[in-house]
Short mmCIF file of C-alpha atoms in Angstrom, two decimals:
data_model
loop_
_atom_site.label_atom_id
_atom_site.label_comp_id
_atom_site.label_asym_id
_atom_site.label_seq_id
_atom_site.Cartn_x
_atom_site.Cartn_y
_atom_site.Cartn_z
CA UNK A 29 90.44 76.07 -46.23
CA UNK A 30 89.01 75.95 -50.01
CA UNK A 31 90.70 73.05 -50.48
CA UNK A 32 89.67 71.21 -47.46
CA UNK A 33 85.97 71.82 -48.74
CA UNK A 34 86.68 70.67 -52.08
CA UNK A 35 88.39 67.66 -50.63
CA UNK A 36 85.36 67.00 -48.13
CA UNK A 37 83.02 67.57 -51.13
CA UNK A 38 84.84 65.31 -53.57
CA UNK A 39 85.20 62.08 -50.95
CA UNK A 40 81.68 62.18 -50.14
CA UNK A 41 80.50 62.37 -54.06
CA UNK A 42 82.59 59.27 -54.62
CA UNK A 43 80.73 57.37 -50.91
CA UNK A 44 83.68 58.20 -48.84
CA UNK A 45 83.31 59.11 -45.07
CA UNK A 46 84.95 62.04 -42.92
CA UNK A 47 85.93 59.46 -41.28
CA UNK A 48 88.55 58.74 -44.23
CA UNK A 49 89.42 62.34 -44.03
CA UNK A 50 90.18 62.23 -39.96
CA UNK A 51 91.74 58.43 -40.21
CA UNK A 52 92.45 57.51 -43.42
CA UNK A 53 91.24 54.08 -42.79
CA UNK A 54 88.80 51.25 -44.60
CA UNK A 55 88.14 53.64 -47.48
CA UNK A 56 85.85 51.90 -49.97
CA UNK A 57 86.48 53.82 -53.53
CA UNK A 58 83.16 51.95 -55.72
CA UNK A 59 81.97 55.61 -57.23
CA UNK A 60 78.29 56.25 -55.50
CA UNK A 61 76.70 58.42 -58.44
CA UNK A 62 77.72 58.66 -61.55
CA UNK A 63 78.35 62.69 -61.15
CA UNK A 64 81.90 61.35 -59.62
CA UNK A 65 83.36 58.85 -61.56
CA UNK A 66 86.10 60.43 -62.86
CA UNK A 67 87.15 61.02 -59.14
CA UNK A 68 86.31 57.56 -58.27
CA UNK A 69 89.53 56.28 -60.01
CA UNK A 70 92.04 56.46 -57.34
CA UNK A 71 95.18 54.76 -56.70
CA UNK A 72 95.18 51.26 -54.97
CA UNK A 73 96.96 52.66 -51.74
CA UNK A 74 95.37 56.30 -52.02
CA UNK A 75 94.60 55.91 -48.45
CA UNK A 76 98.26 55.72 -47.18
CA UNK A 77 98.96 59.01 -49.87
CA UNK A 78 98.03 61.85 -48.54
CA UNK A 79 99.91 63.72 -52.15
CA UNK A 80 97.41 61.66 -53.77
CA UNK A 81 94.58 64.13 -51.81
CA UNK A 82 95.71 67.07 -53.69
CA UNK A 83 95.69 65.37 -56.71
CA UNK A 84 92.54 64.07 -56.30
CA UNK A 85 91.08 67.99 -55.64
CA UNK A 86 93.29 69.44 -58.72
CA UNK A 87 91.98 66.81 -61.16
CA UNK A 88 88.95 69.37 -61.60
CA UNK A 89 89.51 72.67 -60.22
CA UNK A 90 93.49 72.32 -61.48
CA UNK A 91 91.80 71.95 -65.21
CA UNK A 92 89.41 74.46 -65.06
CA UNK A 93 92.57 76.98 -63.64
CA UNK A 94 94.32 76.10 -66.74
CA UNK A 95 91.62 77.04 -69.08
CA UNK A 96 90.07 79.97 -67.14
CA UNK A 97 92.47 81.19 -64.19
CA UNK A 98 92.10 81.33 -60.69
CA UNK A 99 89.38 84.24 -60.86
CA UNK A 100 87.48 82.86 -63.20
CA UNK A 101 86.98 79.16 -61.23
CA UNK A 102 83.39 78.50 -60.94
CA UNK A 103 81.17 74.99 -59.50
CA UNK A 104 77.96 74.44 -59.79
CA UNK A 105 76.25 75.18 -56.26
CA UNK A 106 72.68 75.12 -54.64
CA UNK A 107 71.29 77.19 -57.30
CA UNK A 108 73.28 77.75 -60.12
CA UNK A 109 73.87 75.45 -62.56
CA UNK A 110 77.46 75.08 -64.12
CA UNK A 111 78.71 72.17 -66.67
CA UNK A 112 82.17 71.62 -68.06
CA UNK A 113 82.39 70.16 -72.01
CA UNK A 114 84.84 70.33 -74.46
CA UNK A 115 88.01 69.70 -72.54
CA UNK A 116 87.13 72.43 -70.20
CA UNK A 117 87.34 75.08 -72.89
CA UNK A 118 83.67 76.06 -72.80
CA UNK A 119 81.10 75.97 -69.98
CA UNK A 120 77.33 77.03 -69.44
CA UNK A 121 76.14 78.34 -66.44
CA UNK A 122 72.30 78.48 -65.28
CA UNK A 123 71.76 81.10 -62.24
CA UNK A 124 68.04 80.20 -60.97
CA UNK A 125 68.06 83.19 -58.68
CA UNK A 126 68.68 85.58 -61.41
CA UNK A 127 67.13 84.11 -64.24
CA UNK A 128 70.23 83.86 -66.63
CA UNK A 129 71.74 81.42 -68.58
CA UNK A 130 75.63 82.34 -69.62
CA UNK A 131 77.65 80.05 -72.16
CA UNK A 132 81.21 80.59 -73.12
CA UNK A 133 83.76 79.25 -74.37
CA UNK A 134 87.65 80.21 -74.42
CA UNK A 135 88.57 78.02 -77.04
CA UNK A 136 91.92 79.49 -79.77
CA UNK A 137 90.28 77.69 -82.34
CA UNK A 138 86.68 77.92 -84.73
CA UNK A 139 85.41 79.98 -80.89
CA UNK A 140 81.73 80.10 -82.28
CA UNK A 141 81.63 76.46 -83.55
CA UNK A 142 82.74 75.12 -80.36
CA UNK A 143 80.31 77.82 -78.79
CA UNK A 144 77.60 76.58 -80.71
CA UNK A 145 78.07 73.13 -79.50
CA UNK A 146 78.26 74.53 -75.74
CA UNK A 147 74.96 76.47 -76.35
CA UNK A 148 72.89 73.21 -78.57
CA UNK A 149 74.25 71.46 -75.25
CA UNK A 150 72.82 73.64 -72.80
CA UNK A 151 70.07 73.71 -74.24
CA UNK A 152 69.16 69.88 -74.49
CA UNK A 153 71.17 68.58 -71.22
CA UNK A 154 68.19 65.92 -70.25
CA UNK A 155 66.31 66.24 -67.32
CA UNK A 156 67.96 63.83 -65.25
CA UNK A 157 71.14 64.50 -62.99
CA UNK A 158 72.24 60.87 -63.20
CA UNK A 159 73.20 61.96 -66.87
CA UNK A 160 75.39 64.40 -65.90
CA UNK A 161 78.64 64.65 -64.67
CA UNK A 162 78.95 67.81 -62.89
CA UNK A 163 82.67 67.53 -62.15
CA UNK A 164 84.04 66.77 -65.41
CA UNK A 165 84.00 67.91 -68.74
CA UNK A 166 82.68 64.75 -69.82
CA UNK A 167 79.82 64.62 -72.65
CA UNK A 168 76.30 64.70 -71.56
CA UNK A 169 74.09 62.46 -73.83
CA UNK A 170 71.49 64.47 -75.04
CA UNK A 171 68.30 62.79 -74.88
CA UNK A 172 64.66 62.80 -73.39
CA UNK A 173 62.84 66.08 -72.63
CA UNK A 174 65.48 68.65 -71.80
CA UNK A 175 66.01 70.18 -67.97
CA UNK A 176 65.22 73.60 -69.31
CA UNK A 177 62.35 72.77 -71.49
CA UNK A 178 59.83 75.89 -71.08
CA UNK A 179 62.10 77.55 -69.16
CA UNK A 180 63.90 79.14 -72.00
CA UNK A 181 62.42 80.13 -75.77
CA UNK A 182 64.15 81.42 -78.70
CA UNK A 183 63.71 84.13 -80.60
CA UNK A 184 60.32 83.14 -81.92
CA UNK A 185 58.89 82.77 -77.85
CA UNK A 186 58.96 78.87 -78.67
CA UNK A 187 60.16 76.33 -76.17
CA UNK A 188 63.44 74.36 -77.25
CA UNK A 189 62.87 70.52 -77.38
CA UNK A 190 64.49 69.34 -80.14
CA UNK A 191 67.97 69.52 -81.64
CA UNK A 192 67.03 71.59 -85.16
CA UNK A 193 65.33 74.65 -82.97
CA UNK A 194 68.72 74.49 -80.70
CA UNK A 195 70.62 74.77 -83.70
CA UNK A 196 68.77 76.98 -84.94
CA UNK A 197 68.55 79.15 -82.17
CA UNK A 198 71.90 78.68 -81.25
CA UNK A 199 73.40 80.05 -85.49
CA UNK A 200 70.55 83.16 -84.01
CA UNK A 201 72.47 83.74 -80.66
CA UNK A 202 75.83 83.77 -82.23
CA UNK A 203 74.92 86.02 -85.18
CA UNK A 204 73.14 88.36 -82.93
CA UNK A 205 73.81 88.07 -79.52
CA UNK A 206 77.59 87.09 -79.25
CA UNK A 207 80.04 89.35 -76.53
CA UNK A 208 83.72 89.04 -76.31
CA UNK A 209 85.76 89.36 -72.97
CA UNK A 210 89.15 88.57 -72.12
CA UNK A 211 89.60 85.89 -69.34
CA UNK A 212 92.98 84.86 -68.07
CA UNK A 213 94.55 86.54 -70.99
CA UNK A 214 92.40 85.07 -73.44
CA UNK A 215 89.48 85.82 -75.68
CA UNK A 216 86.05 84.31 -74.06
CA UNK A 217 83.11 84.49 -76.61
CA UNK A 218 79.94 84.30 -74.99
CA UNK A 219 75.92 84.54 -75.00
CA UNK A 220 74.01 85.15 -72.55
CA UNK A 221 70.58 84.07 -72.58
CA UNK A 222 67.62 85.36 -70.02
CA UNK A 223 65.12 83.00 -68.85
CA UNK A 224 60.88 83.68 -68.81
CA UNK A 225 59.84 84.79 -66.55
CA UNK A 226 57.95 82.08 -65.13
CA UNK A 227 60.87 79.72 -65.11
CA UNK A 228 60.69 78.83 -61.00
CA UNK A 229 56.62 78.13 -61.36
CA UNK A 230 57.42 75.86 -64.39
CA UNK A 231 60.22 74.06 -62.20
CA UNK A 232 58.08 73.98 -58.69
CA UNK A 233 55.22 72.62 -60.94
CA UNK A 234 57.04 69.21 -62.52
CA UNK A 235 57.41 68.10 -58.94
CA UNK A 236 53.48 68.94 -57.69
CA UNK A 237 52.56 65.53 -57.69
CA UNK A 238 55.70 64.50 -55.72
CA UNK A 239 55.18 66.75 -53.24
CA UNK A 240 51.34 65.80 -53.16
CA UNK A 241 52.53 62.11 -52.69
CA UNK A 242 55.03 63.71 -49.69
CA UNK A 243 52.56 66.00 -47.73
CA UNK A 244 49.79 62.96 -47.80
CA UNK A 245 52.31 60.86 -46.49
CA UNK A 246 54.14 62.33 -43.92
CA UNK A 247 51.07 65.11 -42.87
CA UNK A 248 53.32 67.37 -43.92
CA UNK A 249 51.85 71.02 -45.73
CA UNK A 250 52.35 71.16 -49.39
CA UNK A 251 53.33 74.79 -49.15
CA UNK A 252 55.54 73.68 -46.34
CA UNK A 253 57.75 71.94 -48.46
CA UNK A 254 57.18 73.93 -51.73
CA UNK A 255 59.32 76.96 -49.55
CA UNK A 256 61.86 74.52 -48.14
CA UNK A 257 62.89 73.77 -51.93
CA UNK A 258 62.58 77.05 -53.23
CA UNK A 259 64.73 78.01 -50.69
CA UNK A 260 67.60 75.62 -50.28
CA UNK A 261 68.07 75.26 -54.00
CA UNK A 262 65.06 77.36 -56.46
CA UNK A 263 63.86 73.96 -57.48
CA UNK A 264 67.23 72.69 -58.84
CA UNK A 265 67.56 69.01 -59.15
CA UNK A 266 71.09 69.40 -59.51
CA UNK A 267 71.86 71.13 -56.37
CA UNK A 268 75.02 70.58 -54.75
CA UNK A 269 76.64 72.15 -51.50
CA UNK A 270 79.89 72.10 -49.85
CA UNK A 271 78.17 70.85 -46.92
CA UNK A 272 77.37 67.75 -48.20
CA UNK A 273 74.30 68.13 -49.15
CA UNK A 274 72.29 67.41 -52.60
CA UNK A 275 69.16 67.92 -54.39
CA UNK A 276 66.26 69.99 -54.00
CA UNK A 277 65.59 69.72 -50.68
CA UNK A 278 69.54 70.06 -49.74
CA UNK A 279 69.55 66.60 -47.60
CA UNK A 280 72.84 65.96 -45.54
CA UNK A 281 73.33 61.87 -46.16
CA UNK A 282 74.94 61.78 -42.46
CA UNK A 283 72.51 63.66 -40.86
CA UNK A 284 69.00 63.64 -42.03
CA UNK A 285 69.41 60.70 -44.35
CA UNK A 286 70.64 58.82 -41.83
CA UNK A 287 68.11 59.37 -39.11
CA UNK A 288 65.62 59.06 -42.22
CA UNK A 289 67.02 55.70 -43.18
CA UNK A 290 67.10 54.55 -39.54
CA UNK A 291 64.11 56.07 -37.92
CA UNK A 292 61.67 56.09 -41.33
CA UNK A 293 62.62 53.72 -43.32
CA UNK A 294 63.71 51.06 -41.23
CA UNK A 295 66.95 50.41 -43.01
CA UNK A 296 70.72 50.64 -42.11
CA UNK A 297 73.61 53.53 -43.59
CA UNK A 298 72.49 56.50 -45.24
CA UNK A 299 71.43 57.22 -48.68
CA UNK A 300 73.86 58.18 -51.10
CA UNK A 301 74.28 61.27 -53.49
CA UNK A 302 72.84 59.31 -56.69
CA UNK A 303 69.87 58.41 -54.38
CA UNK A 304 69.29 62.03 -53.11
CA UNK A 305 69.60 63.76 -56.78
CA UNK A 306 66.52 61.58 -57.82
CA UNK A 307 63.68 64.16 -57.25
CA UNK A 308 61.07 61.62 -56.26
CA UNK A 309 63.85 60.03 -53.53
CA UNK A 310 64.94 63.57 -52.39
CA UNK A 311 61.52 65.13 -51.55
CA UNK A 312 60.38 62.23 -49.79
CA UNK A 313 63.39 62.03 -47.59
CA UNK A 314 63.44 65.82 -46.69
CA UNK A 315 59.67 65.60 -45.78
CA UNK A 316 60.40 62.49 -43.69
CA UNK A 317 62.81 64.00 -42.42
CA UNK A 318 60.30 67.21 -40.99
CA UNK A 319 58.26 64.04 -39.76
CA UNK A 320 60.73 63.01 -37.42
CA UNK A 321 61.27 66.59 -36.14
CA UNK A 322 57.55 66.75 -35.72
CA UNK A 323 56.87 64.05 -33.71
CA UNK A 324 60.32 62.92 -32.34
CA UNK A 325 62.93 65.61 -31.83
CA UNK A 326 60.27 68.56 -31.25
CA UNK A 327 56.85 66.97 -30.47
CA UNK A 328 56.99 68.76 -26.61
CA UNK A 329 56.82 72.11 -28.49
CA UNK A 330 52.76 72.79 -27.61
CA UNK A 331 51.52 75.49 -30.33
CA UNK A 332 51.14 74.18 -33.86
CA UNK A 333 52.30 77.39 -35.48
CA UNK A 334 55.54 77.27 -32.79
CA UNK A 335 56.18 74.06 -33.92
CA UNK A 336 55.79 74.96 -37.19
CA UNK A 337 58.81 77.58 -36.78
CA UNK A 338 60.60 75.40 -34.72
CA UNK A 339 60.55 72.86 -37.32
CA UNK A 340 61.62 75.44 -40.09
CA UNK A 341 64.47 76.83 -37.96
CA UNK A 342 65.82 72.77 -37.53
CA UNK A 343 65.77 71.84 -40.62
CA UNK A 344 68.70 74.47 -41.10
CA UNK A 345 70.27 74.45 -37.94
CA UNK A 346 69.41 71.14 -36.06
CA UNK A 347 66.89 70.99 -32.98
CA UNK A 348 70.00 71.75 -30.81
CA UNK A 349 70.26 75.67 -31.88
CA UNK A 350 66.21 75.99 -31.57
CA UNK A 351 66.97 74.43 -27.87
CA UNK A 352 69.72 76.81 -27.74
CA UNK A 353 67.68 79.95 -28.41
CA UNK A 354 66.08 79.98 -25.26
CA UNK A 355 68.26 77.98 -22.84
CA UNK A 356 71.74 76.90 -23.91
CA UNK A 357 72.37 74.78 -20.86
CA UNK A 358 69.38 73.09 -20.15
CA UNK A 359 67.14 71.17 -22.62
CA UNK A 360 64.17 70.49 -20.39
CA UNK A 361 64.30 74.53 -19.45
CA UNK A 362 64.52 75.80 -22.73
CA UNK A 363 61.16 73.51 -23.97
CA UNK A 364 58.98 74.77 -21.20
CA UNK A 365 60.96 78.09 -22.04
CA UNK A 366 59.78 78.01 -25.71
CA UNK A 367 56.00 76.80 -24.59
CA UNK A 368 55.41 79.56 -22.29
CA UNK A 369 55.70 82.09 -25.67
CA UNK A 370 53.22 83.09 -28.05
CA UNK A 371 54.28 81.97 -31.71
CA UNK A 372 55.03 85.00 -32.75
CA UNK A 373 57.34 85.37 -29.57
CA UNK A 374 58.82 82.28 -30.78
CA UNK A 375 58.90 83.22 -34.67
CA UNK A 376 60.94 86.74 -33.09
CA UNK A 377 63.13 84.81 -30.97
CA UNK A 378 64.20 82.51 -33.88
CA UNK A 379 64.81 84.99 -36.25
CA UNK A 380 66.94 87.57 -33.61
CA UNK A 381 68.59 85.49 -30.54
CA UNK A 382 69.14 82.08 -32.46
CA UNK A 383 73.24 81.70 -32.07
CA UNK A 384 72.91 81.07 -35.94
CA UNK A 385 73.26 83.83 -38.24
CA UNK A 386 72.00 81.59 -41.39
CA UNK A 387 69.38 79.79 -39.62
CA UNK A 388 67.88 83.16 -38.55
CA UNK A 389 67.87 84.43 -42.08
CA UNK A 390 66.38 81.06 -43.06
CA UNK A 391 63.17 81.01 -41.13
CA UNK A 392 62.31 84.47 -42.49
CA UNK A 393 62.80 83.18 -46.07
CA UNK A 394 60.95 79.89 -45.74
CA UNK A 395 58.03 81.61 -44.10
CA UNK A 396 58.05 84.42 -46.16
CA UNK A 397 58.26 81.47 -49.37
CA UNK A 398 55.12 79.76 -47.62
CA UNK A 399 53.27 82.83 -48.00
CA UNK A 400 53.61 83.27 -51.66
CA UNK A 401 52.55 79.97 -52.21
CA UNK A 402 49.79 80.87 -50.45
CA UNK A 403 48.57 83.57 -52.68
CA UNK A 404 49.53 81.88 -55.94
CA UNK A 405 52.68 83.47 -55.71
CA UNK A 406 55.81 81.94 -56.38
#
């Protein structure tokens, strides 16, 4: 099963369909970001060899085995952070939720040099996902104002922007801070560096003005959306999933980019994973895509603050398993079903009877989000 996801993960970085995946037919292999290149180069008959499939998965998970083992395998994810340099011998990863950064590296030779170079990297990896190849251990050119700019200072409580205070900081780290484990029967050297403690405000605020643009737009609330990104990725640009779905708002091309693309924007396919890890593209397409919930898929829902929770609760687990809440054979039923409940009836049905486990947990976290916006609170 883990490497069915990887396999469905990896064709759709590089534009391919399930389709490919159930048929193995009309594949077209031109890379879609620039995340997936390196998978992009595939073998002119790839689609009649299904060997070449496994391949194709191993080319990154195989090399990260070899340098870490099997328990140590880790991908970045909806909101952590994880980047691959140095011929896979040293890696950084960013955990949003908790606030950490950890670097290591289990390279045999000079560890703290090539540590060094994994932490300057960290440090000044440019805030721009098209820059960075996630699944490889590819460079990253560092330049521009870095992703974690604010969001990390060193040991003088200043912000790191340019390379002498990362190198600076970094010769600090490893004469101070430097651990040893052993990994896979090796030495890892690492650092591990906490973040302020402000880092999600300073995050949520670089997009205010993109989700100002968004709510004005699509009369959508500002704190609506603010708790829809916090909670499908802590305001990660680089969010990935292995459902399919990318950037901070977590938007499934297939599903919500397509009916976006189609119903919104009045244009054909679906957007791709280089279009969705643009901030400004991603917000705007999640928000449109609460638009056409609004006043498409759920406009019968009566109450404001019902539809509200409704909307929520979709977003997660499509309009059918709101429907499904309250009648599970009949649409029509389960709408007048829904409107003859208080919201809070509604809100407590959602969260308790909804068939999905997730989307119940999810409408108490985005409306528990909204209210900490609310207050100042994030």
């Amino acid at each position: 099963m883990r490497k069915l996801a990887y396999l469905l993960f990896a064709l759709t970085l590089v534009g391919c369909s399930r389709e490919f995946i159930e048929g193995m037919y009309d594949v077209n292999y031109e890379p879609t970001n620039r995340f997936a290149r390196n998978l992009a180069e595939l073998p002119g008959q790839f689609e009649k060899d299904t060997a070449a499939l496994d391949a194709l998965i191993d080319s990154f998970s195989g090399n990260i085995e070899k340098r870490w083992g099997k328990s140590e395998v880790k991908f970045a994810g909806k909101s952590n952070y994880v980047k691959y340099i140095d011929n896979y011998m040293s890696r950084s990863e960013v955990n949003f939720d908790k606030g950490l950064i950890t670097i290591e590296t289990v390279s045999p030779t000079d560890p703290k040099g090539h540590l060094k170079n994994a932490i300057i990297t960290t440090l000044l990896t440019p805030d721009d996902p098209a820059q960075v190849d996630l699944f490889s251990s590819k460079d990253i050119r560092l330049e521009g104002q870095p992703f974690l700019y604010r969001q990390v200072v060193d040991q003088d409580r200043q912000p790191i922007q340019w390379s002498w205070r990362a190198n600076r900081f970094a010769d600090y780290l490893i004469a101070n801070k430097i651990k040893v484990k052993d990994v896979d029967f090796k030495k890892a050297y690492y650092v591990e560096i906490p973040m302020v403690a402000e880092q999600l405000e300073i995050r949520s605020y670089k997009y205010a003005d993109i989700v100002r643009r968004a709510s004005k737009k699509y009369d959508i609330p500002e704190d609506l959306i603010y708790a829809i990104i916090k909670t499908e990725s802590s305001f990660n640009p680089y969010a990935v999933s292995w459902a399919n779905a990318y950037g901070l708002m977590q938007v499934v091309p297939k599903t919500a980019g397509r009916d976006v693309f189609k119903l919104v924007k009045k244009r054909s396919g679906e957007p791709t994973p280089k279009y969705l890890f643009n901030p400004e593209n991603n917000i705007d397409t999640g928000t449109a895509y609460f638009y056409i919930l609004k006043n498409r898929y759920l406009r019968d829902v009566n109450h404001p603050t019902s539809l509200e929770y409704s909307m929520i609760s979709a977003y997660n687990g499509g309009t059918g398993g709101v429907l499904n809440t309250f009648n599970r054979k009949d649409r029509k039923r389960a709408m007048r079903d829904l409107n003859s409940l208080q919201p809070n009836q509604v809100y407590w049905a959602l969260t308790k009877k909804h068939p999905n486990a997730e989307a119940r947990r999810y409408l108490e976290k985005v409306t528990n989000y909204k209210k900490q916006f609310n207050q100042g609170k994030t």
